Short mmCIF file of C-alpha atoms and ligand atoms in Angstrom, two decimals:
data_model
loop_
_atom_site.label_atom_id
_atom_site.label_comp_id
_atom_site.label_asym_id
_atom_site.label_seq_id
_atom_site.Cartn_x
_atom_site.Cartn_y
_atom_site.Cartn_z
CA MET A 26 137.46 94.68 107.03
CA GLY A 27 135.44 91.50 107.59
CA VAL A 28 136.05 88.55 105.25
CA VAL A 29 133.10 86.80 103.58
CA ASN A 30 134.31 84.08 101.22
CA VAL A 31 131.50 82.71 99.07
CA THR A 32 133.59 79.74 97.96
CA PRO A 33 133.72 75.99 98.53
CA ASP A 34 137.50 75.97 98.98
CA SER A 35 138.85 79.04 100.82
CA PHE A 36 141.67 78.03 103.14
CA SER A 37 139.93 78.77 106.44
CA ASP A 38 136.21 79.22 105.78
CA GLY A 39 135.62 77.35 102.50
CA GLY A 40 132.00 76.22 102.20
CA VAL A 41 130.84 78.04 105.34
CA HIS A 42 129.16 80.90 103.45
CA LEU A 43 128.34 79.20 100.17
CA GLU A 44 124.59 79.62 100.68
CA PRO A 45 123.75 83.28 99.95
CA SER A 46 121.63 83.51 103.09
CA ALA A 47 124.56 82.34 105.24
CA ALA A 48 126.93 84.82 103.60
CA ILE A 49 124.47 87.70 103.98
CA ALA A 50 123.88 86.87 107.64
CA ALA A 51 127.62 86.59 108.33
CA ALA A 52 128.31 89.92 106.63
CA GLY A 53 125.54 91.65 108.58
CA ARG A 54 126.88 90.22 111.82
CA MET A 55 130.42 91.43 111.01
CA LEU A 56 129.14 94.96 110.35
CA ASP A 57 127.17 94.85 113.63
CA GLU A 58 130.32 93.73 115.42
CA GLY A 59 132.20 96.78 114.19
CA ALA A 60 133.63 95.99 110.77
CA ALA A 61 133.85 99.18 108.68
CA ILE A 62 133.37 97.15 105.49
CA VAL A 63 132.88 93.51 104.44
CA ASP A 64 135.02 91.98 101.70
CA VAL A 65 132.96 89.60 99.55
CA GLY A 66 134.93 87.15 97.39
CA GLY A 67 133.87 84.35 95.04
CA GLU A 68 137.27 82.93 94.16
CA SER A 69 139.82 81.38 96.50
CA THR A 70 143.38 82.58 96.08
CA ARG A 71 144.84 80.11 98.56
CA PRO A 72 148.20 78.56 97.59
CA GLY A 73 147.66 75.95 94.87
CA SER A 74 144.25 77.19 93.72
CA ALA A 75 143.55 77.36 89.98
CA GLY A 76 140.88 80.09 89.80
CA VAL A 77 137.30 80.09 88.54
CA SER A 78 135.51 81.65 85.54
CA ALA A 79 133.82 85.05 85.71
CA ALA A 80 130.45 83.31 85.27
CA GLU A 81 131.05 81.08 88.30
CA GLU A 82 132.37 83.96 90.39
CA LEU A 83 129.28 86.03 89.50
CA ARG A 84 126.97 83.11 90.27
CA ARG A 85 128.47 82.95 93.77
CA VAL A 86 128.68 86.63 94.68
CA LEU A 87 125.72 88.33 92.95
CA PRO A 88 122.98 87.03 95.28
CA VAL A 89 125.13 88.02 98.26
CA LEU A 90 125.79 91.51 96.90
CA GLU A 91 122.07 91.92 96.19
CA GLY A 92 121.32 91.01 99.80
CA LEU A 93 123.88 93.48 101.10
CA GLN A 94 122.73 96.54 99.12
CA GLY A 95 122.90 99.65 101.26
CA LEU A 96 125.70 98.21 103.43
CA ARG A 97 129.44 98.85 103.13
CA VAL A 98 130.87 96.25 100.81
CA SER A 99 134.20 95.55 99.16
CA ILE A 100 134.50 93.11 96.24
CA ASP A 101 137.51 90.78 96.31
CA THR A 102 138.07 90.14 92.62
CA ALA A 103 140.61 90.51 89.85
CA LYS A 104 137.94 90.43 87.11
CA ALA A 105 136.54 93.60 85.52
CA GLU A 106 133.12 92.09 84.88
CA VAL A 107 132.71 90.95 88.49
CA ALA A 108 133.89 94.34 89.77
CA ARG A 109 131.52 96.21 87.43
CA ARG A 110 128.46 94.24 88.57
CA ALA A 111 129.49 94.57 92.23
CA LEU A 112 129.93 98.34 91.92
CA GLU A 113 126.50 98.63 90.26
CA LEU A 114 125.11 96.87 93.34
CA GLY A 115 126.74 99.38 95.65
CA ALA A 116 130.20 97.98 96.45
CA GLU A 117 132.58 100.81 97.32
CA LEU A 118 136.00 99.19 97.11
CA VAL A 119 137.63 96.81 94.64
CA ASN A 120 140.16 94.53 96.34
CA ASP A 121 142.41 93.25 93.57
CA VAL A 122 145.07 90.75 94.67
CA THR A 123 146.74 91.10 91.24
CA ALA A 124 147.20 94.88 91.64
CA LEU A 125 145.77 95.55 88.14
CA ARG A 126 147.95 92.89 86.46
CA GLY A 127 145.13 90.35 85.98
CA ASP A 128 142.42 91.91 83.83
CA PRO A 129 143.36 94.82 81.53
CA GLN A 130 139.80 96.20 81.76
CA LEU A 131 139.71 96.47 85.55
CA ALA A 132 141.46 99.83 85.85
CA ASP A 133 138.85 101.47 83.60
CA VAL A 134 135.99 100.00 85.62
CA VAL A 135 137.47 101.39 88.84
CA ALA A 136 138.37 104.77 87.31
CA GLU A 137 134.93 105.29 85.76
CA SER A 138 133.06 104.33 88.93
CA GLY A 139 135.19 106.40 91.32
CA ALA A 140 135.47 103.37 93.61
CA TYR A 141 138.20 102.79 96.18
CA LEU A 142 140.91 100.30 95.19
CA CYS A 143 143.25 98.02 97.11
CA LEU A 144 146.49 97.09 95.34
CA MET A 145 148.13 93.96 96.80
CA HIS A 146 151.59 92.51 96.29
CA MET A 147 151.92 88.91 95.11
CA GLN A 148 155.03 87.15 93.79
CA GLY A 149 153.96 84.63 91.13
CA GLU A 150 150.36 83.38 90.99
CA PRO A 151 148.28 81.38 93.47
CA ARG A 152 148.83 78.01 91.76
CA THR A 153 152.60 78.13 92.25
CA MET A 154 153.42 81.12 94.48
CA GLN A 155 154.56 79.18 97.54
CA ARG A 156 157.04 76.93 95.68
CA SER A 157 160.12 79.12 96.09
CA PRO A 158 159.50 82.74 97.06
CA THR A 159 162.73 84.67 96.43
CA TYR A 160 163.71 88.20 97.41
CA ASP A 161 166.96 90.02 98.19
CA ASP A 162 165.10 92.37 100.53
CA VAL A 163 161.43 91.54 100.85
CA ALA A 164 160.24 94.83 102.39
CA SER A 165 161.92 97.13 99.91
CA GLU A 166 160.98 94.95 96.92
CA VAL A 167 157.31 94.81 98.00
CA ALA A 168 157.32 98.58 98.58
CA ALA A 169 158.89 99.25 95.17
CA PHE A 170 156.26 97.04 93.52
CA LEU A 171 153.39 98.78 95.34
CA GLU A 172 154.76 102.21 94.47
CA GLU A 173 154.98 101.21 90.78
CA ARG A 174 151.40 99.83 90.81
CA LEU A 175 150.18 102.99 92.54
CA ARG A 176 151.72 105.14 89.78
CA PHE A 177 150.23 102.79 87.15
CA ALA A 178 146.74 103.08 88.65
CA VAL A 179 146.96 106.87 88.92
CA ALA A 180 148.16 107.12 85.30
CA LEU A 181 145.01 105.23 84.27
CA GLY A 182 142.77 107.76 85.98
CA ILE A 183 142.19 106.28 89.45
CA ALA A 184 142.41 108.99 92.11
CA GLU A 185 145.44 108.45 94.36
CA GLU A 186 143.43 109.33 97.47
CA ARG A 187 141.16 106.33 96.75
CA ILE A 188 143.95 103.76 96.74
CA CYS A 189 145.27 101.63 99.61
CA LEU A 190 148.24 99.26 99.52
CA ASP A 191 148.73 95.75 100.90
CA PRO A 192 151.96 93.73 101.28
CA GLY A 193 150.02 90.53 100.53
CA ILE A 194 150.74 88.30 103.52
CA GLY A 195 151.06 84.70 102.28
CA PHE A 196 151.15 85.56 98.58
CA GLY A 197 154.55 84.28 97.43
CA LYS A 198 156.33 84.70 100.77
CA THR A 199 158.02 82.37 103.25
CA VAL A 200 156.89 82.30 106.88
CA GLN A 201 159.82 84.51 107.89
CA GLN A 202 159.18 86.95 105.02
CA ASN A 203 155.55 87.38 106.14
CA PHE A 204 156.69 88.38 109.62
CA GLU A 205 159.46 90.59 108.29
CA LEU A 206 156.87 92.49 106.23
CA VAL A 207 154.94 93.34 109.39
CA ARG A 208 158.14 94.15 111.29
CA ARG A 209 159.22 96.55 108.53
CA LEU A 210 155.78 97.87 107.61
CA ASP A 211 157.21 101.41 107.86
CA VAL A 212 158.87 100.86 104.47
CA ILE A 213 155.39 100.47 102.97
CA THR A 214 153.59 103.14 105.00
CA ALA A 215 156.33 105.56 103.83
CA ILE A 216 154.73 105.46 100.36
CA GLY A 217 152.03 107.64 101.88
CA ARG A 218 148.87 105.61 101.28
CA PRO A 219 146.78 103.69 103.86
CA VAL A 220 148.08 100.15 104.33
CA LEU A 221 145.88 97.06 104.61
CA VAL A 222 147.20 93.90 106.29
CA GLY A 223 145.50 90.50 106.06
CA PHE A 224 147.21 88.02 108.39
CA SER A 225 143.99 86.54 109.82
CA ARG A 226 144.14 82.72 110.19
CA LYS A 227 147.03 82.42 107.74
CA SER A 228 149.22 79.33 107.88
CA SER A 229 152.41 81.21 108.86
CA LEU A 230 150.77 81.80 112.25
CA GLY A 231 150.19 78.09 112.80
CA ARG A 232 153.69 77.30 111.55
CA ILE A 233 155.58 79.46 114.05
CA LEU A 234 153.50 77.88 116.79
CA GLY A 235 155.09 74.52 116.11
CA ASP A 236 153.17 72.80 113.32
CA PRO A 237 155.32 72.96 110.17
CA ALA A 238 152.41 71.65 108.07
CA ALA A 239 149.74 74.02 109.46
CA ARG A 240 147.23 75.25 106.87
CA THR A 241 145.68 77.85 109.16
CA GLY A 242 146.60 79.82 112.27
CA PRO A 243 144.56 80.24 115.46
CA LEU A 244 142.57 83.30 116.51
CA SER A 245 145.01 84.18 119.31
CA ALA A 246 147.87 84.42 116.82
CA SER A 247 145.73 86.33 114.30
CA LEU A 248 144.99 88.95 116.97
CA ALA A 249 148.67 89.36 117.82
CA ALA A 250 149.50 89.81 114.15
CA ALA A 251 146.71 92.38 113.74
CA VAL A 252 147.78 94.41 116.78
CA THR A 253 151.46 94.42 115.80
CA ALA A 254 150.54 95.47 112.25
CA TYR A 255 148.34 98.23 113.65
CA GLU A 256 151.19 99.44 115.87
CA ARG A 257 153.42 99.67 112.81
CA GLY A 258 150.94 101.79 110.89
CA ALA A 259 148.41 99.48 109.24
CA THR A 260 145.06 101.26 109.00
CA ILE A 261 142.89 98.48 107.58
CA ILE A 262 142.95 94.98 109.07
CA ARG A 263 141.33 92.21 106.98
CA ALA A 264 139.98 89.61 109.40
CA HIS A 265 137.57 86.69 109.64
CA ASP A 266 136.77 87.04 113.37
CA VAL A 267 135.53 90.60 113.50
CA ARG A 268 134.33 90.97 117.09
CA GLU A 269 137.62 89.75 118.54
CA HIS A 270 139.68 91.92 116.18
CA VAL A 271 137.62 95.02 116.97
CA GLU A 272 138.09 94.38 120.70
CA ALA A 273 141.84 93.75 120.40
CA LEU A 274 142.35 96.81 118.20
CA LYS A 275 140.30 98.98 120.54
CA VAL A 276 142.70 98.09 123.35
CA ALA A 277 145.73 98.72 121.12
CA ALA A 278 144.28 102.07 120.00
CA THR A 279 143.60 103.10 123.59
CA VAL A 280 147.19 102.26 124.58
CA ALA A 281 148.44 104.21 121.55
CA GLY A 282 146.35 107.19 122.72
N1 LIG B 409 144.12 87.43 101.57
C1 LIG B 409 143.27 86.55 101.00
C2 LIG B 409 142.35 86.97 100.03
N2 LIG B 409 142.28 88.27 99.65
N3 LIG B 409 143.07 90.49 99.84
C3 LIG B 409 143.91 91.37 100.37
N4 LIG B 409 143.86 92.66 99.99
N5 LIG B 409 144.84 91.01 101.32
C4 LIG B 409 144.96 89.72 101.75
O1 LIG B 409 145.85 89.43 102.59
C5 LIG B 409 144.08 88.75 101.19
C6 LIG B 409 143.13 89.17 100.22
C7 LIG B 409 143.30 85.12 101.43
O2 LIG B 409 142.47 84.91 102.51
P1 LIG B 409 140.99 84.34 102.38
O3 LIG B 409 140.11 85.28 101.62
O4 LIG B 409 140.48 84.01 103.75
O5 LIG B 409 141.15 82.96 101.63
P2 LIG B 409 140.94 82.46 100.13
O6 LIG B 409 141.80 83.26 99.22
O7 LIG B 409 141.36 81.02 100.20
O8 LIG B 409 139.48 82.64 99.78
#
């Protein structure tokens, strides 16, 4: 899954794809490089961010979605109105970092459209989530949360076979908890749905490499995180640098046989 943030303030590519033409070109390039789908988002969820209105999110993403019609697109939003418009323009997957806890209308929009849905774990909310993440056992608590959200989504009419689950790397977790979630990914794959992991460029990667104040991580570290997640059962990798991830994962898949 290639990442196309149409935002001024995303943690690693803020402002890069703010012009619709730049975002459309980047998405097309990612698909050419081997991405199965591109994830278009108009709101940063980086630690500390406050969120934007539906009108502003639509203003950012609609021209990009229009330019990508006919291609495989995911919409990274927690807002029903943004999801509805994106699905009308051909998006196939709704990537909701709130796991249907943000907008009470979103489940209906997904159910009625028959779209795919990604449910992600987050402790707290972006503005404050990194202040003091607390768990007794991060892997089993994240898994229990995802299982509960899966049941919730299915009860609201979303087909189980259309749902994937995501431990939410960096969303209310310490550096060590992010790595533990990849190490113990089997606890999440045991739920029985495809698992998405998004470790690309995240600050925990830069932090274990020696910079305690890192805001991003390098490509080399992103690739290692992607391969190790793949080896532990992740089936969707969300990444900014698609060509390099496709190449690394091709090697890992060949080794795995
Ligand atoms: N990470 C980010 C945003 N959306 N969605 C899922 N399912 N999983 C993730 O790990 C995930 C996500 C944050 O990364 P990015 O989009 O690059 O940054 P920002 O939120 O600052 O726009």
